[in-house]
Amino acid sequence: IEKLLSQSPKPILIFTGSGVSRVRNYFDICAEICKRVNRPGIFVAPNGSDLDGTLPSHMAWTSFVPIADVLPRVAMVIHHGGIGIVAESLRSG
């Protein structure tokens, strides 16, 4: 994750909702978006078990990131519409 955060261009941070258990389709769509805009992606999903370890080289998966520390270091956020990530994104600029 740190490698992606410290490279240029800045990555896209992607969140699922905490209640999402099957993330493969959402991940595949987001990975394609990252590829098309030529940016790495950091996919944050509490349950990423259905990603089955086959991540493209421009993508990383983690179950958690310290949001306040990471948001200022990314280009944009793709998320599920939860108020918490909206508020944190606005706070970080």
JSON list of C-alpha atoms in Angstrom, two decimals:
[
{"chain": "A", "resi": 1, "resn": "ILE", "atom": "CA", "xyz": [0.00, 0.00, 0.00]},
{"chain": "A", "resi": 2, "resn": "GLU", "atom": "CA", "xyz": [2.78, 2.41, 0.94]},
{"chain": "A", "resi": 3, "resn": "LYS", "atom": "CA", "xyz": [4.48, 1.82, -2.42]},
{"chain": "A", "resi": 4, "resn": "LEU", "atom": "CA", "xyz": [1.33, 2.83, -4.30]},
{"chain": "A", "resi": 5, "resn": "LEU", "atom": "CA", "xyz": [0.79, 5.86, -2.05]},
{"chain": "A", "resi": 6, "resn": "SER", "atom": "CA", "xyz": [4.30, 7.16, -2.65]},
{"chain": "A", "resi": 7, "resn": "GLN", "atom": "CA", "xyz": [4.37, 6.85, -6.43]},
{"chain": "A", "resi": 8, "resn": "SER", "atom": "CA", "xyz": [3.12, 9.12, -9.16]},
{"chain": "A", "resi": 9, "resn": "PRO", "atom": "CA", "xyz": [0.43, 9.37, -10.33]},
{"chain": "A", "resi": 10, "resn": "LYS", "atom": "CA", "xyz": [-1.49, 9.26, -7.08]},
{"chain": "A", "resi": 11, "resn": "PRO", "atom": "CA", "xyz": [-3.70, 6.20, -6.67]},
{"chain": "A", "resi": 12, "resn": "ILE", "atom": "CA", "xyz": [-7.46, 5.91, -6.52]},
{"chain": "A", "resi": 13, "resn": "LEU", "atom": "CA", "xyz": [-8.79, 4.74, -3.17]},
{"chain": "A", "resi": 14, "resn": "ILE", "atom": "CA", "xyz": [-11.74, 2.35, -3.50]},
{"chain": "A", "resi": 15, "resn": "PHE", "atom": "CA", "xyz": [-14.07, 1.36, -0.65]},
{"chain": "A", "resi": 16, "resn": "THR", "atom": "CA", "xyz": [-16.84, -1.17, -0.33]},
{"chain": "A", "resi": 17, "resn": "GLY", "atom": "CA", "xyz": [-19.47, -0.94, 2.35]},
{"chain": "A", "resi": 18, "resn": "SER", "atom": "CA", "xyz": [-18.84, -2.85, 5.56]},
{"chain": "A", "resi": 19, "resn": "GLY", "atom": "CA", "xyz": [-21.80, -5.14, 4.82]},
{"chain": "A", "resi": 20, "resn": "VAL", "atom": "CA", "xyz": [-20.57, -6.22, 1.38]},
{"chain": "A", "resi": 21, "resn": "SER", "atom": "CA", "xyz": [-19.44, -9.83, 1.36]},
{"chain": "A", "resi": 22, "resn": "ARG", "atom": "CA", "xyz": [-18.92, -10.54, -2.36]},
{"chain": "A", "resi": 23, "resn": "VAL", "atom": "CA", "xyz": [-16.63, -7.95, -3.91]},
{"chain": "A", "resi": 24, "resn": "ARG", "atom": "CA", "xyz": [-15.23, -9.60, -7.03]},
{"chain": "A", "resi": 25, "resn": "ASN", "atom": "CA", "xyz": [-17.48, -7.90, -9.60]},
{"chain": "A", "resi": 26, "resn": "TYR", "atom": "CA", "xyz": [-17.12, -4.47, -7.97]},
{"chain": "A", "resi": 27, "resn": "PHE", "atom": "CA", "xyz": [-13.36, -4.94, -7.78]},
{"chain": "A", "resi": 28, "resn": "ASP", "atom": "CA", "xyz": [-13.12, -5.94, -11.46]},
{"chain": "A", "resi": 29, "resn": "ILE", "atom": "CA", "xyz": [-15.05, -2.84, -12.54]},
{"chain": "A", "resi": 30, "resn": "CYS", "atom": "CA", "xyz": [-12.92, -0.56, -10.37]},
{"chain": "A", "resi": 31, "resn": "ALA", "atom": "CA", "xyz": [-9.68, -2.21, -11.58]},
{"chain": "A", "resi": 32, "resn": "GLU", "atom": "CA", "xyz": [-10.76, -1.52, -15.17]},
{"chain": "A", "resi": 33, "resn": "ILE", "atom": "CA", "xyz": [-11.51, 2.11, -14.31]},
{"chain": "A", "resi": 34, "resn": "CYS", "atom": "CA", "xyz": [-8.05, 2.49, -12.76]},
{"chain": "A", "resi": 35, "resn": "LYS", "atom": "CA", "xyz": [-6.47, 0.93, -15.84]},
{"chain": "A", "resi": 36, "resn": "ARG", "atom": "CA", "xyz": [-8.37, 3.24, -18.22]},
{"chain": "A", "resi": 37, "resn": "VAL", "atom": "CA", "xyz": [-7.35, 6.40, -16.34]},
{"chain": "A", "resi": 38, "resn": "ASN", "atom": "CA", "xyz": [-3.80, 5.08, -15.89]},
{"chain": "A", "resi": 39, "resn": "ARG", "atom": "CA", "xyz": [-3.78, 5.18, -12.09]},
{"chain": "A", "resi": 40, "resn": "PRO", "atom": "CA", "xyz": [-3.03, 2.54, -9.49]},
{"chain": "A", "resi": 41, "resn": "GLY", "atom": "CA", "xyz": [-5.84, 1.53, -7.18]},
{"chain": "A", "resi": 42, "resn": "ILE", "atom": "CA", "xyz": [-6.04, 0.65, -3.51]},
{"chain": "A", "resi": 43, "resn": "PHE", "atom": "CA", "xyz": [-9.08, -1.50, -2.84]},
{"chain": "A", "resi": 44, "resn": "VAL", "atom": "CA", "xyz": [-10.27, -1.47, 0.78]},
{"chain": "A", "resi": 45, "resn": "ALA", "atom": "CA", "xyz": [-12.70, -4.25, 1.59]},
{"chain": "A", "resi": 46, "resn": "PRO", "atom": "CA", "xyz": [-13.11, -5.92, 4.98]},
{"chain": "A", "resi": 47, "resn": "ASN", "atom": "CA", "xyz": [-13.82, -9.19, 3.19]},
{"chain": "A", "resi": 48, "resn": "GLY", "atom": "CA", "xyz": [-11.71, -9.56, 0.07]},
{"chain": "A", "resi": 49, "resn": "SER", "atom": "CA", "xyz": [-11.58, -13.34, 0.14]},
{"chain": "A", "resi": 50, "resn": "ASP", "atom": "CA", "xyz": [-13.27, -13.67, -3.24]},
{"chain": "A", "resi": 51, "resn": "LEU", "atom": "CA", "xyz": [-10.45, -11.72, -4.89]},
{"chain": "A", "resi": 52, "resn": "ASP", "atom": "CA", "xyz": [-8.59, -15.06, -4.79]},
{"chain": "A", "resi": 53, "resn": "GLY", "atom": "CA", "xyz": [-5.12, -13.51, -4.88]},
{"chain": "A", "resi": 54, "resn": "THR", "atom": "CA", "xyz": [-5.19, -12.59, -8.56]},
{"chain": "A", "resi": 55, "resn": "LEU", "atom": "CA", "xyz": [-4.64, -8.85, -8.43]},
{"chain": "A", "resi": 56, "resn": "PRO", "atom": "CA", "xyz": [-3.45, -6.90, -11.47]},
{"chain": "A", "resi": 57, "resn": "SER", "atom": "CA", "xyz": [-0.09, -5.22, -10.93]},
{"chain": "A", "resi": 58, "resn": "HIS", "atom": "CA", "xyz": [-1.69, -1.77, -10.72]},
{"chain": "A", "resi": 59, "resn": "MET", "atom": "CA", "xyz": [-4.01, -2.80, -7.86]},
{"chain": "A", "resi": 60, "resn": "ALA", "atom": "CA", "xyz": [-3.62, -3.61, -4.17]},
{"chain": "A", "resi": 61, "resn": "TRP", "atom": "CA", "xyz": [-6.13, -4.95, -1.65]},
{"chain": "A", "resi": 62, "resn": "THR", "atom": "CA", "xyz": [-6.27, -4.38, 2.08]},
{"chain": "A", "resi": 63, "resn": "SER", "atom": "CA", "xyz": [-8.93, -4.88, 4.72]},
{"chain": "A", "resi": 64, "resn": "PHE", "atom": "CA", "xyz": [-8.16, -1.55, 6.44]},
{"chain": "A", "resi": 65, "resn": "VAL", "atom": "CA", "xyz": [-6.39, 1.77, 5.94]},
{"chain": "A", "resi": 66, "resn": "PRO", "atom": "CA", "xyz": [-6.03, 4.67, 8.36]},
{"chain": "A", "resi": 67, "resn": "ILE", "atom": "CA", "xyz": [-8.39, 6.93, 6.43]},
{"chain": "A", "resi": 68, "resn": "ALA", "atom": "CA", "xyz": [-7.22, 10.28, 7.81]},
{"chain": "A", "resi": 69, "resn": "ASP", "atom": "CA", "xyz": [-3.61, 9.45, 6.87]},
{"chain": "A", "resi": 70, "resn": "VAL", "atom": "CA", "xyz": [-4.35, 7.99, 3.43]},
{"chain": "A", "resi": 71, "resn": "LEU", "atom": "CA", "xyz": [-6.97, 10.34, 1.96]},
{"chain": "A", "resi": 72, "resn": "PRO", "atom": "CA", "xyz": [-4.63, 13.33, 1.50]},
{"chain": "A", "resi": 73, "resn": "ARG", "atom": "CA", "xyz": [-2.30, 11.06, -0.50]},
{"chain": "A", "resi": 74, "resn": "VAL", "atom": "CA", "xyz": [-4.78, 9.81, -3.13]},
{"chain": "A", "resi": 75, "resn": "ALA", "atom": "CA", "xyz": [-6.18, 11.40, -6.28]},
{"chain": "A", "resi": 76, "resn": "MET", "atom": "CA", "xyz": [-9.78, 10.43, -5.70]},
{"chain": "A", "resi": 77, "resn": "VAL", "atom": "CA", "xyz": [-12.12, 8.05, -3.91]},
{"chain": "A", "resi": 78, "resn": "ILE", "atom": "CA", "xyz": [-14.63, 5.57, -5.29]},
{"chain": "A", "resi": 79, "resn": "HIS", "atom": "CA", "xyz": [-16.97, 4.49, -2.53]},
{"chain": "A", "resi": 80, "resn": "HIS", "atom": "CA", "xyz": [-20.32, 3.02, -1.56]},
{"chain": "A", "resi": 81, "resn": "GLY", "atom": "CA", "xyz": [-21.91, 6.33, -0.51]},
{"chain": "A", "resi": 82, "resn": "GLY", "atom": "CA", "xyz": [-21.58, 5.98, 3.24]},
{"chain": "A", "resi": 83, "resn": "ILE", "atom": "CA", "xyz": [-21.63, 9.20, 5.23]},
{"chain": "A", "resi": 84, "resn": "GLY", "atom": "CA", "xyz": [-18.40, 8.37, 7.07]},
{"chain": "A", "resi": 85, "resn": "ILE", "atom": "CA", "xyz": [-16.21, 8.19, 3.97]},
{"chain": "A", "resi": 86, "resn": "VAL", "atom": "CA", "xyz": [-17.98, 11.21, 2.46]},
{"chain": "A", "resi": 87, "resn": "ALA", "atom": "CA", "xyz": [-17.24, 13.29, 5.57]},
{"chain": "A", "resi": 88, "resn": "GLU", "atom": "CA", "xyz": [-13.62, 12.11, 5.78]},
{"chain": "A", "resi": 89, "resn": "SER", "atom": "CA", "xyz": [-13.07, 12.80, 2.07]},
{"chain": "A", "resi": 90, "resn": "LEU", "atom": "CA", "xyz": [-14.43, 16.34, 2.38]},
{"chain": "A", "resi": 91, "resn": "ARG", "atom": "CA", "xyz": [-12.37, 16.94, 5.51]},
{"chain": "A", "resi": 92, "resn": "SER", "atom": "CA", "xyz": [-9.17, 15.85, 3.78]},
{"chain": "A", "resi": 93, "resn": "GLY", "atom": "CA", "xyz": [-9.77, 18.07, 0.77]}
]
